[in-house]
Short mmCIF file of C-alpha atoms in Angstrom, two decimals:
data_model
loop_
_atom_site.label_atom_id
_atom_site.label_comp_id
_atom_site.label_asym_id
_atom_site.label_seq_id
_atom_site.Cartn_x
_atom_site.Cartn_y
_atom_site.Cartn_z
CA UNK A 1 27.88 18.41 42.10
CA UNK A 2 31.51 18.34 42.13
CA UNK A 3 34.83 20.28 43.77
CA UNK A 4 36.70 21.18 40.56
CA UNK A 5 40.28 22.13 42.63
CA UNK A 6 42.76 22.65 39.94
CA UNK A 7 39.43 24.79 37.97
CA UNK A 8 38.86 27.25 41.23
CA UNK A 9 41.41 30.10 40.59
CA UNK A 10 40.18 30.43 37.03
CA UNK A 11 36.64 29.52 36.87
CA UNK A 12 33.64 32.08 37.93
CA UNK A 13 30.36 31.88 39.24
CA UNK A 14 27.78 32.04 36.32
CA UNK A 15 25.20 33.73 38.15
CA UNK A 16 27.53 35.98 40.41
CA UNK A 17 31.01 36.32 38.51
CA UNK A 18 32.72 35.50 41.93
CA UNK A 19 35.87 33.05 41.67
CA UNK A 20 35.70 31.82 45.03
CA UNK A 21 35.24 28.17 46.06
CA UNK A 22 33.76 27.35 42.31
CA UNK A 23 32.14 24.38 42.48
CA UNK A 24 31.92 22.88 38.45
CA UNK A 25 27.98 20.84 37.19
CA UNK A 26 29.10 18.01 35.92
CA UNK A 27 25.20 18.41 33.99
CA UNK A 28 25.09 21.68 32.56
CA UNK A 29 28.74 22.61 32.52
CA UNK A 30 28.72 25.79 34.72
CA UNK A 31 30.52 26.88 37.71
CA UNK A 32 29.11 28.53 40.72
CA UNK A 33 30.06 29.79 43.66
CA UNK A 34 28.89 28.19 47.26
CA UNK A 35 25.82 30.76 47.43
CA UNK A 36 24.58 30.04 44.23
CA UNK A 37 25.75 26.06 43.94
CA UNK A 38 22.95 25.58 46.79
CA UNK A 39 20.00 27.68 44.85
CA UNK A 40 21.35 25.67 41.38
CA UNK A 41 20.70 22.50 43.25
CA UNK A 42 17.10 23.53 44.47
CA UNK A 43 16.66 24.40 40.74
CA UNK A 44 17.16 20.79 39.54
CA UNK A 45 15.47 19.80 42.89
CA UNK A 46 12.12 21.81 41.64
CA UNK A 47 12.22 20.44 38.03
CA UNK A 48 12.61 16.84 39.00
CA UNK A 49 9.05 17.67 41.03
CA UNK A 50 7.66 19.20 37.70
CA UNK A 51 8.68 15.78 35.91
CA UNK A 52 7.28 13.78 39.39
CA UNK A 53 3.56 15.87 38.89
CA UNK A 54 3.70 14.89 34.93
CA UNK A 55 4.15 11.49 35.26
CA UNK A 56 1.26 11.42 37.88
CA UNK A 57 -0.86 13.45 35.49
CA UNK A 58 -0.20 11.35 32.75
CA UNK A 59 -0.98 8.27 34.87
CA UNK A 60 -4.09 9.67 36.55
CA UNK A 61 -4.81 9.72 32.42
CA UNK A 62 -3.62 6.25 31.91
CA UNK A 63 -6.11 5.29 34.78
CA UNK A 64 -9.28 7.10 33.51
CA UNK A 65 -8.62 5.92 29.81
CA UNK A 66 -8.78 2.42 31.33
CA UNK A 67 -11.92 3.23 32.96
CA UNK A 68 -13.42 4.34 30.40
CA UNK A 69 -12.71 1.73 27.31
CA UNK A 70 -16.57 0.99 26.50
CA UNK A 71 -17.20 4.66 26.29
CA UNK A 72 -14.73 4.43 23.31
CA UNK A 73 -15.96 5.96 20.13
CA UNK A 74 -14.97 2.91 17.93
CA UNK A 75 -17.49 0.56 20.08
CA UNK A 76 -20.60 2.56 18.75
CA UNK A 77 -19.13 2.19 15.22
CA UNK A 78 -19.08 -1.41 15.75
CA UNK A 79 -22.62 -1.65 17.15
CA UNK A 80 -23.57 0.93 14.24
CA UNK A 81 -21.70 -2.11 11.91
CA UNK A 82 -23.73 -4.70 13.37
CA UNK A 83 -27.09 -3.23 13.93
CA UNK A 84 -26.99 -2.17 9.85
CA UNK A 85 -25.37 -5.61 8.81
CA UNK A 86 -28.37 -7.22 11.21
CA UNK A 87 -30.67 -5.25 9.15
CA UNK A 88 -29.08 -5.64 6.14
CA UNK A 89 -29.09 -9.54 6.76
CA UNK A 90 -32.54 -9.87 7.91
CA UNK A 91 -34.09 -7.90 4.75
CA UNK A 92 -31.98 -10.10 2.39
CA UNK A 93 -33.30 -13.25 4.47
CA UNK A 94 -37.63 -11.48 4.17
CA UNK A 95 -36.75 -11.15 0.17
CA UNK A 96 -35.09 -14.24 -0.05
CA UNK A 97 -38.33 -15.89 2.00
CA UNK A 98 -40.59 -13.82 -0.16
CA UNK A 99 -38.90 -15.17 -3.40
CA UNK A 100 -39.24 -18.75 -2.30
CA UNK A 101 -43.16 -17.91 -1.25
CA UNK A 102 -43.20 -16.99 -4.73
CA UNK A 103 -41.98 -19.84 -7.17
CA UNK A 104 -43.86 -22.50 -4.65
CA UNK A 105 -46.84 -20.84 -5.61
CA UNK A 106 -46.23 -20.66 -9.04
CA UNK A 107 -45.88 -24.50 -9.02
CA UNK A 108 -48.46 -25.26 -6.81
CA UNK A 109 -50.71 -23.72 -8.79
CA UNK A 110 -49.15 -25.03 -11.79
CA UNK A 111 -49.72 -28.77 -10.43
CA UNK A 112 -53.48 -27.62 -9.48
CA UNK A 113 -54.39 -25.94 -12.83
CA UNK A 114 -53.14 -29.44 -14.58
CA UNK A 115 -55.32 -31.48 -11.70
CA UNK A 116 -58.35 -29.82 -12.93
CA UNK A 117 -58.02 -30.32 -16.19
CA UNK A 118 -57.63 -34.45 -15.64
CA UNK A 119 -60.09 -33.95 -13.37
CA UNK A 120 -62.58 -32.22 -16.16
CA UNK A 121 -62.06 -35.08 -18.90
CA UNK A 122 -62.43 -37.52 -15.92
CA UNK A 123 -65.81 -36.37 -14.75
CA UNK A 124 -66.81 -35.77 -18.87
CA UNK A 125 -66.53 -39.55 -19.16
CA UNK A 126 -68.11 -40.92 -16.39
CA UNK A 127 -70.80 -39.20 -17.29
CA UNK A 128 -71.29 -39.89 -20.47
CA UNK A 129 -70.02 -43.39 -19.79
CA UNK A 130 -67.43 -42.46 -22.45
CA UNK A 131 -64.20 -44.27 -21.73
CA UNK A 132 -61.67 -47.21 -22.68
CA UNK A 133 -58.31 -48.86 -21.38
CA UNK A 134 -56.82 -47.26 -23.38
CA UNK A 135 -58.31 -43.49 -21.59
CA UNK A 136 -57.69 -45.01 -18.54
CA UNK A 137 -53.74 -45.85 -19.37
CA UNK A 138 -53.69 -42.16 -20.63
CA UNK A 139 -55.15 -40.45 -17.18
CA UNK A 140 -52.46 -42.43 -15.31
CA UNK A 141 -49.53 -41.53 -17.68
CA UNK A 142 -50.19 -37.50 -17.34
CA UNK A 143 -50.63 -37.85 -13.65
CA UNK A 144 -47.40 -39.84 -13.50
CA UNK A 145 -45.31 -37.12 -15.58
CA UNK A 146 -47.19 -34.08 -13.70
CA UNK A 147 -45.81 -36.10 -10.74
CA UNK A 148 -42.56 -36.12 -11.70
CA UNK A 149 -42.97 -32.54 -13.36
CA UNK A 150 -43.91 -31.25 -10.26
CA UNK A 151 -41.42 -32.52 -7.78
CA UNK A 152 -38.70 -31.50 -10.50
CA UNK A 153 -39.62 -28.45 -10.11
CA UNK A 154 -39.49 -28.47 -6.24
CA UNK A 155 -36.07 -30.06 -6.34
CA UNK A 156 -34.89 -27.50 -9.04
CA UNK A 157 -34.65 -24.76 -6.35
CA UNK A 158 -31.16 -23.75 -4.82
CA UNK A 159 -29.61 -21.04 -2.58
CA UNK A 160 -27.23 -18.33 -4.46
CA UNK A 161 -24.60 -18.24 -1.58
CA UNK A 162 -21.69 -16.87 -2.91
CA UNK A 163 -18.93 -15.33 -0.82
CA UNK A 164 -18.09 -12.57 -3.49
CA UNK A 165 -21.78 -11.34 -3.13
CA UNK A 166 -22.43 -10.53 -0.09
CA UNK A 167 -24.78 -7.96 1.95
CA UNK A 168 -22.50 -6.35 4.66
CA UNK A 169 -19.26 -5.74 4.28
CA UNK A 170 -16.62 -7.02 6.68
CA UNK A 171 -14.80 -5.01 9.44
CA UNK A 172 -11.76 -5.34 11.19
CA UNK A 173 -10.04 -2.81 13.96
CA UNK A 174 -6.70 -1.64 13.50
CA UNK A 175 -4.46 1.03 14.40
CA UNK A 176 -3.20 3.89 13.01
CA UNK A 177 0.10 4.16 14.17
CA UNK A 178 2.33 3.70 17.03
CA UNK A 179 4.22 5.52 19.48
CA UNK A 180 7.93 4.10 20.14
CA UNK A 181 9.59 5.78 23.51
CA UNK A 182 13.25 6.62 23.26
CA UNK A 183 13.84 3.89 25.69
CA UNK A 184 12.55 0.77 24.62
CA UNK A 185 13.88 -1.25 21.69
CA UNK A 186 10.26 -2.48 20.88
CA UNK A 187 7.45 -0.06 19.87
CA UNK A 188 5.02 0.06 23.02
CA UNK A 189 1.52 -0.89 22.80
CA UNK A 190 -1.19 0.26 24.71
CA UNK A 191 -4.40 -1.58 25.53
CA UNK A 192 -6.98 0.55 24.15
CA UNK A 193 -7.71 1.61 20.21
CA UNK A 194 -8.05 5.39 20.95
CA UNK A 195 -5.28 7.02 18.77
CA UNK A 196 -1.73 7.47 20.97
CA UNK A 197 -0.11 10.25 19.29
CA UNK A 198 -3.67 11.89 20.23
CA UNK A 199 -2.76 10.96 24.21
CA UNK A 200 0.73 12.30 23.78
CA UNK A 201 0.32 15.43 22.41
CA UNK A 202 -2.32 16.42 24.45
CA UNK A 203 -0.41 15.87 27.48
CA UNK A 204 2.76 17.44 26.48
CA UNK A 205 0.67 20.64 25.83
CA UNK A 206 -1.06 20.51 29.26
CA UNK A 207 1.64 23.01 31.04
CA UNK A 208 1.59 26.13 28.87
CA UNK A 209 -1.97 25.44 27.50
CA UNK A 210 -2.67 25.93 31.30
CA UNK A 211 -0.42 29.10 32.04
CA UNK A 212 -1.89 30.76 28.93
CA UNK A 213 -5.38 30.11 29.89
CA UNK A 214 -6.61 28.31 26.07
CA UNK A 215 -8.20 25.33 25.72
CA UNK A 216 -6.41 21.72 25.46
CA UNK A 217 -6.71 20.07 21.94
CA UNK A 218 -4.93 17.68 19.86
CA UNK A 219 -5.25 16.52 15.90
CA UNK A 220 -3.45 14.04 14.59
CA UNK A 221 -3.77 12.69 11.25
CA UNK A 222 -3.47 9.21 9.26
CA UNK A 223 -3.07 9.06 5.43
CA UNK A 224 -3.51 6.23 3.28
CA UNK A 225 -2.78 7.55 -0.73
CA UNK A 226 -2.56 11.11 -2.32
CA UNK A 227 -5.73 12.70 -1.22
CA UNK A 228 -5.60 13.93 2.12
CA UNK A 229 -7.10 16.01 4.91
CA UNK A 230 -4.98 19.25 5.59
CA UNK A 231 -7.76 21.29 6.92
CA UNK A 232 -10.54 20.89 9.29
CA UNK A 233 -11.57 24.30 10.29
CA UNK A 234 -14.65 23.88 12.85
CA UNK A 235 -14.79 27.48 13.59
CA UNK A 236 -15.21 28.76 9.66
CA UNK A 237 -17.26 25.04 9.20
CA UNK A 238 -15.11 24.04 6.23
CA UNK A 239 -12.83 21.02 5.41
CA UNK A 240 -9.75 21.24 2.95
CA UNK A 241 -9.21 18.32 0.54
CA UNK A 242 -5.63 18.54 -1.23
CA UNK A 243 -3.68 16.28 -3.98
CA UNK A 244 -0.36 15.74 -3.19
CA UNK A 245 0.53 14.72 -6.66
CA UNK A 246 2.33 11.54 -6.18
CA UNK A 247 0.52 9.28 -8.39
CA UNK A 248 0.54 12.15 -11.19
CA UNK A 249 -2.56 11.47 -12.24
CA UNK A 250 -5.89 13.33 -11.82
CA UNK A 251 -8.39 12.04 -9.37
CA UNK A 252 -12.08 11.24 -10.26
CA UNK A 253 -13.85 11.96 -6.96
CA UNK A 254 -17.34 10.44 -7.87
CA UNK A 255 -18.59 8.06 -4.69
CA UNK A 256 -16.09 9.81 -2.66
CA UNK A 257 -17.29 11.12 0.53
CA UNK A 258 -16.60 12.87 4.22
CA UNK A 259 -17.69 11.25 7.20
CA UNK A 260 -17.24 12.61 10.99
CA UNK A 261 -17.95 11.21 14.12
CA UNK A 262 -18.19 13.67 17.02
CA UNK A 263 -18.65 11.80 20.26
CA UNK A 264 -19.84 8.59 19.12
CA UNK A 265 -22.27 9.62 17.01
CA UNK A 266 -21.21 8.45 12.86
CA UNK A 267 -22.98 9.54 9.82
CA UNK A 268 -21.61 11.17 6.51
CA UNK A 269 -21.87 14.60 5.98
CA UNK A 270 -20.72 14.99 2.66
CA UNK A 271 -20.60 13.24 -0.98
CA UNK A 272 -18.34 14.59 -4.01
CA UNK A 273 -20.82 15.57 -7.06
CA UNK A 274 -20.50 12.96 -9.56
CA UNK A 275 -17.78 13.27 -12.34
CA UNK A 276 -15.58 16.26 -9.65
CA UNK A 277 -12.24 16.30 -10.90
CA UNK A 278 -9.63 16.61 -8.87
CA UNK A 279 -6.58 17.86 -10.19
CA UNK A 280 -3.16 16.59 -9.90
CA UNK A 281 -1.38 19.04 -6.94
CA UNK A 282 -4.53 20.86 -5.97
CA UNK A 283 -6.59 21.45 -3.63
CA UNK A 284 -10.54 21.73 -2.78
CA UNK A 285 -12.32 23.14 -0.26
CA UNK A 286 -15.60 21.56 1.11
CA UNK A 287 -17.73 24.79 2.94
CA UNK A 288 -21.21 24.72 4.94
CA UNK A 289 -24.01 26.83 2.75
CA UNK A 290 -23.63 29.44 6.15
CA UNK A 291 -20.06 30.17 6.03
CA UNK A 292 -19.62 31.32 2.35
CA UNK A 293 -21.37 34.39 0.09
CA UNK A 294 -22.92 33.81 -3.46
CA UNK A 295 -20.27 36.14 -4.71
CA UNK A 296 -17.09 33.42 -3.54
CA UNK A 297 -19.73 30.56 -4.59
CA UNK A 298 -20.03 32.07 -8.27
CA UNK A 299 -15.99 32.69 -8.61
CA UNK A 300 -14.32 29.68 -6.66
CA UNK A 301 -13.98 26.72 -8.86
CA UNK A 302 -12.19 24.99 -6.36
CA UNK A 303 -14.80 25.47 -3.62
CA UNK A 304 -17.79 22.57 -3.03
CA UNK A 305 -20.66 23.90 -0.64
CA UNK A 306 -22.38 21.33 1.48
CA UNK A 307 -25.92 22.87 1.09
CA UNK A 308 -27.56 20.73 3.53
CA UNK A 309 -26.26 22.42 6.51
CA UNK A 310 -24.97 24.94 8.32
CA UNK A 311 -22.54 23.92 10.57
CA UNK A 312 -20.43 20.93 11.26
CA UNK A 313 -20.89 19.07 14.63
CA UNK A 314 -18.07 19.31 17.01
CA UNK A 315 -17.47 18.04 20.16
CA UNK A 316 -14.50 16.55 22.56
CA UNK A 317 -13.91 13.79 20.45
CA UNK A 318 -13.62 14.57 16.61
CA UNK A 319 -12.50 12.22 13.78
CA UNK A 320 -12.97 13.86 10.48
CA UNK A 321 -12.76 10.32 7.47
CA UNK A 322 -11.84 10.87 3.88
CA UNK A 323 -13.78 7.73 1.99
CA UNK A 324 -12.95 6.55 -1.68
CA UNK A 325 -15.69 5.09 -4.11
CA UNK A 326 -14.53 1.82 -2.69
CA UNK A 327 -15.47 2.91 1.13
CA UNK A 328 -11.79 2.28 1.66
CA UNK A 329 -10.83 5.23 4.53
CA UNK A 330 -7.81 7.02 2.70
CA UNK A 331 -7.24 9.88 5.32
CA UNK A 332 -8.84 10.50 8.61
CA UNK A 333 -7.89 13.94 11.21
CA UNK A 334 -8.57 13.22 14.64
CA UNK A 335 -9.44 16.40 17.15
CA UNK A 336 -9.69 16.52 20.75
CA UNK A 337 -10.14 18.79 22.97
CA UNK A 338 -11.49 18.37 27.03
CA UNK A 339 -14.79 20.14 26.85
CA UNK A 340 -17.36 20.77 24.13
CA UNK A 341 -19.17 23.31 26.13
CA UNK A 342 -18.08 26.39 23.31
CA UNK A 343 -18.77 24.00 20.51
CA UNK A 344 -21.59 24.63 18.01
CA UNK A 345 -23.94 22.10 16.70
CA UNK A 346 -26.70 21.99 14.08
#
């Protein structure tokens, strides 16, 4: 705060209107008198403590996000990953044993059904004391080539191992976006895979969710093509699917599905009949069988109910995934919020 000399005789206090001893804020440009230059000051005194108790907030946040990294949702999709690709693995590996079992049998026996014939016309002519040099030359020739037959067929076996065909497919973790501060010339990184935008918003919302009395959330949203997520609705249960039009092309939705994982726990909750059309800048809207009349089933073409159930799950931590026929993710919706205690569940 500044004297302003040469300023005094013409400037006036903004909160008073008085022109005496104006002192000029070089900050927000108005003049005040000595009464009200002292209260202006404990004004920018009191918001730099409001900025002080956010940062502390939002590092008391930092600190229990650290804490709390193998609580992560993403870890129990990667055990969920591994303990199906273990399973997946160790049925191919029974089928593939079971398969060998199989065609070693089938030559065994082979070799032993040929044994017992040689070993029929053997016994045939000793007793009848029925045989030459040249039968005898003849019983070693066939049980030289069944020999050979039969370890050709041994050695004839091989392992399909072929990197295109595999059992499980691959993972990788990755994220979604990232948060640059005004400040830095380098986008910052954080050490954990929980979605930042997520972090942000929900602590720049913290103050006047507070004063109102509502309930902290957040929902942020990653897409990856036309089809996208522009609704999740967990009060009405329903989820809106929407073509943006930019590859101007219908979309076939067959082996498209919805997945959701609501703290930690994955499964799918929806597939797209087969042959649904999607059409170029439109939208469809996926409903649980509770939510919607027969009347609004019978006239909405562009409504799909999920007649399996009646509600969606919700919880504190929501991510709502948009899958193609290739399970490529193509748009997922994040939603948090700090308590699931109003949330319903089927």
């Amino acid at each position: 705060m500044a004297v302003n000399d040469s300023a005094m005789s013409k400037k006036v206090c903004s909160k008073c209107d008085k022109t005496a001893g104006s002192f000029s804020c070089d900050g927000c440009q108005h003049s005040f008198c000595l009464k009200h230059v002292t209260e202006h000051r404990q004004e920018l005194v009191s918001e730099i403590d409001i900025i002080e108790q956010n940062h502390d907030i939002f590092y008391q946040d930092l600190l229990n996000q650290a804490q709390k990294h193998d609580e992560h949702i993403i870890f129990n999709q990667i055990y969920q990953w591994e303990k199906e690709s273990i399973l997946r693995i160790e049925q191919t590996a029974t089928d593939a044993r079971a398969e060998l079992q199989k065609i070693l049998d089938s030559i065994i026996d082979h070799g032993t059904d040929s044994l017992n014939k040689i070993s029929s016309e053997l016994r045939r002519a000793r007793e009848l004391d029925d045989f030459f040099e040249t039968d005898l030359a003849r019983w070693n020739e066939k049980l030289k080539l069944l020999r050979t037959e039969i370890e050709s067929m041994s050695n004839n076996i091989y392992l399909i191992n072929e990197n295109a065909i595999s059992c499980i497919k691959f993972i990788e973790v990755a994220r979604k976006q990232t948060i640059k501060s005004p400040d830095a010339k380098e986008s910052s990184h954080f050490s954990w895979l929980s979605d930042v935008k997520a972090l942000f918003d929900e602590f720049s919302e913290k103050s006047s969710l507070a004063k109102s009395g509502k309930k902290n959330s957040a929902q942020v949203s990653s897409k990856k093509g036309s089809i996208k997520i522009i609704d999740v609705n967990n009060t009405d249960h329903y989820i809106d699917i929407e073509h943006d039009g930019s590859t101007k092309k219908d979309q076939n939705m067959t082996g498209w599905m919805i997945g959701r994982d609501v703290n930690k726990e994955s499964k799918f909750i929806y597939r797209f009949p087969d042959h649904f059309i999607l059409k170029c800048r439109s939208k469809v809207r996926i409903s649980s069988s509770s939510k919607t009349s027969e009347t609004t089933k019978e006239k909405d073409k562009n409504l799909l109910i999920y007649e399996d159930t009646q509600f969606w799950n919700t919880g504190s931590y929501v991510v709502t995934h948009l899958i193609d026929n290739n399970d490529e993710e193509k748009d997922s919706t994040i939603q948090t919020s700090p308590s699931s205690s109003s949330s319903s569940s089927s």
